[in-house]
Coordinates of C-alpha atoms in Angstrom, one line a residue:
M1 CA 0.4 -10.9 1.4
K2 CA -2.1 -8.1 0.9
V3 CA -0.7 -5.3 -1.1
S4 CA -2.2 -1.9 -2.0
V5 CA -0.8 0.3 -4.8
I6 CA -1.7 4.0 -4.5
G7 CA -2.1 6.0 -7.7
G8 CA -2.7 5.7 -11.4
G9 CA 0.7 6.7 -13.0
H10 CA 3.2 4.7 -15.0
G11 CA 4.9 3.2 -12.0
C12 CA 1.6 2.5 -10.2
Y13 CA 0.3 0.3 -13.1
A14 CA 3.6 -1.4 -13.4
A15 CA 3.7 -2.1 -9.6
A16 CA 0.1 -3.4 -9.6
I17 CA 0.8 -5.8 -12.5
E18 CA 4.0 -7.1 -11.0
M19 CA 2.5 -7.7 -7.6
V20 CA -0.5 -9.6 -9.1
E21 CA 1.9 -11.7 -11.1
K22 CA 3.9 -12.5 -8.0
G23 CA 0.7 -14.0 -6.4
F24 CA -0.2 -11.3 -3.9
D25 CA -3.7 -10.1 -3.1
V26 CA -3.5 -6.7 -4.8
T27 CA -5.7 -3.6 -4.7
L28 CA -5.2 -0.5 -6.9
W29 CA -6.5 2.8 -5.6
R30 CA -7.1 5.8 -7.8
R31 CA -8.4 9.2 -6.8
D32 CA -9.8 9.7 -10.3
G33 CA -13.2 8.0 -10.2
N34 CA -13.8 8.3 -14.0
A35 CA -10.4 6.7 -14.9
L36 CA -11.1 4.0 -12.4
Q37 CA -14.5 3.3 -13.9
E38 CA -13.1 3.2 -17.4
L39 CA -10.5 0.7 -16.2
R40 CA -13.2 -1.4 -14.5
Q41 CA -15.2 -1.4 -17.7
L42 CA -12.2 -2.5 -19.8
G43 CA -11.8 -5.4 -17.5
Y44 CA -8.0 -5.9 -17.7
L45 CA -4.6 -4.3 -17.8
V46 CA -2.1 -5.1 -20.6
V47 CA 1.6 -5.3 -19.9
K48 CA 4.4 -5.6 -22.4
D49 CA 8.0 -6.3 -21.4
A50 CA 10.9 -8.5 -22.3
Q51 CA 8.7 -11.6 -21.6
G52 CA 6.1 -10.5 -24.2
E53 CA 2.6 -9.1 -23.9
R54 CA -0.1 -10.4 -21.5
R55 CA -3.2 -9.4 -19.7
I56 CA -4.0 -9.0 -16.0
Q57 CA -7.7 -9.4 -15.3
I58 CA -9.6 -7.0 -13.1
G59 CA -11.9 -8.5 -10.6
T60 CA -12.2 -10.0 -7.1
H61 CA -10.5 -13.4 -7.5
K62 CA -7.1 -14.1 -5.9
D63 CA -5.3 -13.9 -9.2
Q64 CA -7.0 -10.7 -10.3
L65 CA -6.5 -7.0 -9.6
S66 CA -9.0 -5.3 -7.4
L67 CA -9.9 -1.7 -7.8
T68 CA -11.1 0.8 -5.3
D69 CA -11.7 4.6 -5.0
S70 CA -11.8 4.3 -1.1
L71 CA -8.4 5.1 0.4
T72 CA -9.6 3.8 3.7
E73 CA -10.3 0.4 2.1
A74 CA -6.9 0.4 0.3
A75 CA -5.0 1.4 3.4
Q76 CA -6.5 -0.6 6.1
Q77 CA -6.5 -4.0 4.4
A78 CA -2.8 -3.9 3.3
E79 CA 0.4 -5.2 4.9
L80 CA 2.4 -3.4 2.2
I81 CA 1.3 0.0 0.7
I82 CA 3.3 0.9 -2.4
V83 CA 3.2 4.7 -3.4
P84 CA 5.0 5.1 -6.8
L85 CA 3.7 8.7 -7.1
P86 CA 5.6 11.9 -7.7
A87 CA 6.7 13.8 -4.6
T88 CA 4.3 16.6 -5.6
S89 CA 1.4 14.4 -4.4
H90 CA 2.9 13.6 -1.0
D91 CA 1.5 16.5 1.1
T92 CA -2.1 15.9 0.4
L93 CA -1.8 12.1 0.4
A94 CA 0.1 12.0 3.6
D95 CA -2.6 14.0 5.4
Q96 CA -5.3 11.6 4.0
L97 CA -3.4 8.4 4.8
G98 CA -2.0 9.4 8.2
P99 CA -5.2 8.6 10.3
L100 CA -5.8 5.3 8.5
L101 CA -2.6 3.4 9.2
R102 CA -2.0 0.7 11.8
D103 CA 0.9 -1.1 13.5
D104 CA 3.3 -3.2 11.5
Q105 CA 2.3 -1.7 8.1
V106 CA 5.0 -0.9 5.6
V107 CA 4.7 2.1 3.2
F108 CA 7.1 2.0 0.2
L109 CA 7.9 5.3 -1.5
P110 CA 10.0 4.7 -4.7
P111 CA 11.6 7.3 -4.7
G112 CA 10.7 9.6 -1.8
T113 CA 12.6 12.9 -1.6
F114 CA 12.4 12.4 2.2
G115 CA 8.7 11.7 1.9
S116 CA 9.3 9.1 4.6
Y117 CA 9.6 11.8 7.2
L118 CA 6.7 13.8 5.7
F119 CA 4.3 10.8 5.9
H120 CA 5.5 9.9 9.4
R121 CA 4.9 13.5 10.5
A122 CA 1.4 13.6 9.0
M123 CA 0.5 10.4 10.8
R124 CA 1.7 11.8 14.2
K125 CA -0.1 15.1 13.6
A126 CA -3.3 13.1 13.0
G127 CA -2.8 11.6 16.5
N128 CA -1.9 8.2 15.2
D129 CA 0.8 6.6 17.3
S130 CA 1.0 3.4 15.2
Q131 CA 4.4 1.8 14.4
V132 CA 4.5 2.2 10.7
A133 CA 7.7 1.8 8.6
Y134 CA 8.2 4.2 5.8
C135 CA 10.7 3.1 3.2
E136 CA 12.3 5.1 0.3
T137 CA 14.6 4.1 -2.4
G138 CA 16.6 5.7 -5.2
T139 CA 14.3 5.1 -8.1
L140 CA 11.1 3.6 -9.4
P141 CA 11.5 -0.2 -9.6
Y142 CA 10.6 0.1 -13.3
L143 CA 11.3 2.1 -16.4
A144 CA 7.7 2.2 -17.6
R145 CA 5.3 4.2 -19.8
K146 CA 1.5 3.9 -20.0
H147 CA 0.0 3.6 -23.5
G148 CA -3.6 4.4 -23.2
A149 CA -6.0 3.7 -20.4
N150 CA -5.0 0.1 -19.7
K151 CA -1.6 -0.7 -21.2
V152 CA 1.8 -0.2 -19.8
V153 CA 5.2 -1.0 -21.4
I154 CA 8.0 -1.9 -19.0
S155 CA 11.4 -1.4 -20.6
V156 CA 13.5 -2.3 -17.5
Y157 CA 13.0 -3.7 -14.0
A158 CA 15.3 -2.6 -11.2
T159 CA 17.9 -5.1 -10.1
R160 CA 19.2 -3.2 -7.1
L161 CA 17.1 -0.9 -4.9
P162 CA 19.1 0.8 -2.1
T163 CA 16.4 1.5 0.5
G164 CA 16.3 3.3 3.8
V165 CA 13.6 3.1 6.5
F166 CA 12.1 5.8 8.7
P167 CA 12.3 5.4 11.6
S168 CA 15.2 3.1 11.2
E169 CA 14.5 1.1 14.4
L170 CA 11.7 -0.6 12.3
S171 CA 14.1 -1.7 9.6
A172 CA 14.2 -5.4 10.4
H173 CA 10.4 -5.7 10.1
A174 CA 10.2 -3.4 7.1
F175 CA 12.7 -5.4 5.1
S176 CA 11.1 -8.7 6.0
V177 CA 7.9 -7.5 4.4
L178 CA 9.4 -5.5 1.6
R179 CA 11.7 -8.2 0.3
E180 CA 8.7 -10.5 -0.3
A181 CA 7.6 -8.0 -3.0
Y182 CA 11.0 -6.6 -4.1
P183 CA 13.9 -9.1 -3.5
S184 CA 16.1 -6.5 -5.1
V185 CA 16.0 -4.1 -2.1
E186 CA 19.3 -3.5 -0.4
P187 CA 19.2 -2.1 3.2
I188 CA 21.0 1.2 3.8
E189 CA 21.2 3.3 6.9
D190 CA 18.0 5.3 7.2
G191 CA 15.3 7.3 5.5
L192 CA 17.6 10.3 4.8
S193 CA 20.2 8.0 3.3
G194 CA 17.4 6.7 1.1
A195 CA 16.4 10.2 0.1
L196 CA 20.0 11.0 -0.9
M197 CA 20.0 8.0 -3.3
N198 CA 17.2 9.6 -5.4
A199 CA 18.5 9.6 -9.0
G200 CA 15.8 11.8 -10.5
P201 CA 17.3 15.2 -9.3
I202 CA 20.6 14.2 -10.7
I203 CA 19.6 12.9 -14.1
H204 CA 16.8 15.2 -15.1
P205 CA 17.7 18.8 -14.2
P206 CA 20.9 19.0 -16.3
L207 CA 19.1 17.3 -19.2
I208 CA 16.2 19.7 -19.3
M209 CA 18.1 22.9 -18.6
M210 CA 20.9 22.1 -21.1
N211 CA 18.4 20.9 -23.7
A212 CA 16.0 23.9 -23.2
G213 CA 16.4 25.1 -26.7
P214 CA 15.6 21.8 -28.5
L215 CA 12.8 21.1 -26.0
E216 CA 11.1 24.4 -26.9
H217 CA 11.9 24.2 -30.6
F218 CA 10.9 20.6 -31.5
D219 CA 7.6 19.0 -31.1
A220 CA 9.3 16.0 -29.3
W221 CA 12.8 15.6 -28.1
D222 CA 14.5 12.7 -26.4
I223 CA 16.6 14.1 -23.7
H224 CA 18.0 10.6 -22.9
N225 CA 19.1 10.0 -26.4
E226 CA 20.1 13.0 -28.6
G227 CA 20.0 15.1 -25.4
T228 CA 22.6 13.1 -23.5
Q229 CA 25.9 14.5 -24.9
P230 CA 29.4 14.5 -23.3
S231 CA 29.2 18.1 -22.0
I232 CA 25.9 17.4 -20.3
R233 CA 27.2 14.2 -18.9
S234 CA 30.1 16.1 -17.4
V235 CA 27.6 18.4 -15.6
T236 CA 25.6 15.4 -14.4
T237 CA 28.8 13.8 -13.0
A238 CA 29.7 17.0 -11.2
L239 CA 26.2 17.2 -9.7
D240 CA 26.3 13.6 -8.7
N241 CA 29.6 14.1 -7.0
E242 CA 28.0 16.8 -4.9
R243 CA 25.2 14.4 -3.8
I244 CA 27.9 11.9 -2.9
A245 CA 29.9 14.5 -1.0
V246 CA 26.8 15.4 1.1
R247 CA 26.2 11.7 1.9
E248 CA 29.9 11.3 2.9
R249 CA 29.7 14.5 5.0
L250 CA 26.8 12.9 7.0
G251 CA 28.7 9.6 7.5
Y252 CA 26.8 7.5 5.0
Q253 CA 28.8 4.6 3.6
P254 CA 29.3 3.3 0.0
S255 CA 27.9 2.2 -2.2
H256 CA 26.6 5.6 -3.1
F257 CA 25.3 4.3 -6.5
P258 CA 27.1 6.8 -8.6
L259 CA 25.1 7.7 -11.7
A260 CA 28.1 7.1 -13.9
N261 CA 27.5 3.4 -13.4
H262 CA 24.1 3.8 -15.1
Y263 CA 25.8 4.8 -18.4
A264 CA 28.8 2.4 -18.1
S265 CA 28.9 -1.1 -19.7
E266 CA 31.4 -2.3 -17.0
G267 CA 32.0 -1.7 -13.3
E268 CA 29.6 -1.8 -10.4
E269 CA 26.0 -2.6 -11.4
W270 CA 23.6 0.3 -11.0
M271 CA 20.0 0.2 -9.9
Y272 CA 18.6 -0.9 -13.3
G273 CA 21.5 -3.2 -14.0
R274 CA 23.9 -2.9 -16.9
G275 CA 22.8 -1.6 -20.3
A276 CA 19.7 0.0 -19.0
H277 CA 20.4 3.4 -20.6
G278 CA 20.5 1.7 -24.1
K279 CA 17.2 -0.1 -23.4
L280 CA 15.6 3.2 -22.4
T281 CA 16.7 5.0 -25.5
D282 CA 15.9 2.1 -27.8
S283 CA 12.3 2.0 -26.5
G284 CA 11.4 5.4 -27.9
D285 CA 9.1 6.0 -25.0
W286 CA 11.0 9.0 -23.8
R287 CA 10.7 11.0 -27.0
E288 CA 8.2 13.5 -25.6
N289 CA 7.1 17.0 -25.4
I290 CA 8.5 18.5 -22.1
D291 CA 7.0 21.8 -21.1
L292 CA 9.7 23.4 -18.9
H293 CA 7.1 25.1 -16.8
S294 CA 4.8 22.2 -16.0
H295 CA 6.7 18.9 -16.5
R296 CA 7.5 16.8 -13.4
Y297 CA 11.3 17.0 -14.2
M298 CA 10.9 20.7 -13.3
L299 CA 8.2 20.6 -10.6
E300 CA 9.4 17.5 -8.9
D301 CA 13.1 16.7 -9.7
T302 CA 14.3 20.3 -9.8
R303 CA 12.0 22.3 -7.5
M304 CA 11.7 19.6 -4.8
G305 CA 14.7 17.2 -5.4
L306 CA 17.5 19.7 -6.1
S307 CA 16.2 22.0 -3.4
F308 CA 16.4 19.1 -0.9
I309 CA 20.0 18.3 -1.8
V310 CA 21.0 21.9 -1.6
S311 CA 19.2 22.3 1.8
V312 CA 20.9 19.2 3.3
G313 CA 24.2 20.4 2.0
R314 CA 23.8 23.8 3.6
W315 CA 22.7 22.2 6.9
A316 CA 25.7 19.8 6.8
G317 CA 28.2 22.5 5.7
Q318 CA 28.9 20.8 2.4
P319 CA 28.8 23.2 -0.7
T320 CA 26.7 22.2 -3.7
P321 CA 27.5 24.9 -6.3
V322 CA 26.4 22.9 -9.4
A323 CA 23.0 22.0 -7.8
E324 CA 22.5 25.7 -6.7
G325 CA 23.5 26.9 -10.2
L326 CA 21.0 24.6 -11.9
L327 CA 18.3 25.6 -9.4
S328 CA 19.0 29.3 -10.1
I329 CA 18.7 28.7 -13.9
A330 CA 15.5 26.8 -13.4
S331 CA 14.1 29.6 -11.2
A332 CA 15.0 32.1 -14.0
I333 CA 13.2 29.9 -16.6
T334 CA 10.0 29.6 -14.5
G335 CA 10.1 33.0 -13.0
Q336 CA 9.7 31.6 -9.5
D337 CA 11.9 31.0 -6.5
L338 CA 12.0 27.2 -6.7
Y339 CA 14.1 26.8 -3.6
A340 CA 11.6 28.7 -1.6
Q341 CA 8.9 26.4 -2.9
G342 CA 11.0 23.2 -2.6
R343 CA 11.1 20.4 -0.1
T344 CA 13.9 21.7 2.1
L345 CA 14.9 21.1 5.7
E346 CA 13.7 24.6 6.3
M347 CA 10.3 23.8 5.0
L348 CA 10.2 20.6 7.0
G349 CA 11.2 22.5 10.2
L350 CA 14.4 20.4 10.6
D351 CA 17.1 22.9 9.7
S352 CA 17.8 23.9 13.4
L353 CA 18.5 20.3 14.5
S354 CA 22.0 19.3 15.5
L355 CA 23.5 16.2 13.9
A356 CA 22.8 14.2 17.0
Q357 CA 19.2 15.4 17.1
M358 CA 18.8 14.4 13.4
R359 CA 20.2 11.0 14.0
S360 CA 17.8 10.5 16.9
L361 CA 14.9 11.5 14.7
L362 CA 16.0 9.2 11.9
T363 CA 16.2 6.3 14.4
Y364 CA 13.2 6.7 16.5
G365 CA 10.9 9.1 14.7
I366 CA 8.9 11.9 16.3
Q367 CA 8.6 11.3 20.0
A368 CA 5.7 12.5 22.2

């Protein structure tokens, strides 16, 4: 299978490495030409995980990783396109990718914040009527951090990836392709169900808002270790309960992958399996300097992710007071109206749809 990985972040390098190691024909696209050239000159990627440290050669042979700065090349040759990029990159990328896609391709957004609809809409606006399946899941398939230009450390691999497809009528084909790359994917109802599995807007906003003092005082602070205290966990649980209530209001079925299972040593296995939180904190890779005005936990998980949950709750008639409160605090910290800037149903032009119209859209996509 031909696979293209789009982007140069932590998850992008991890995905490219895993796909090469699984024997696929893999191309990595980066917009940053200088970074791509540096990687080409280095000649290899280094990965370190529980299996040890090893190299992935860069080149044109079957067992090597190909590099390109041509999005056209990366898109048109691939059966599976993996986009492990933050939602803040979606608008521009969707417009660029939309005209290039063809029938039967699968685009994987881990996670998506309803990017599945945004990419589909951009393709249709470009006049492209291809049958492309956009899939989104609840988290990156990896807890990973880059160390320098060509090394990535993967602390944990996902063991369960609840994944929805937009439009859902393409689900059978999408999962037949996606499971070759990620056997851990678990089919759920549709793209909106997938968007409401996104764990980032549940984990990160309480951690950064309630650790704002230490984050601004210390040079580096681990919000997942010292910053995860019982009072903060209580807020996280209440926030997650709101997400689950929105899902239930829309008729989505369990498992809702409650975040409490991420921290528990027993019970239902969460997306990263059991004991993942301990592996994350033990790695030390999340002791970092988080600028509350510019970090992705604010710009993506709060501004876009929390706004999306609040907007779906308002549309469905399901209150989300904790999410709205955290979003208000974040807006006060940044001095900006983050809901107005967020990825909301209002911004997407979907807030006036009835439930029946929304279900039709989720099933069939945008019809001519």
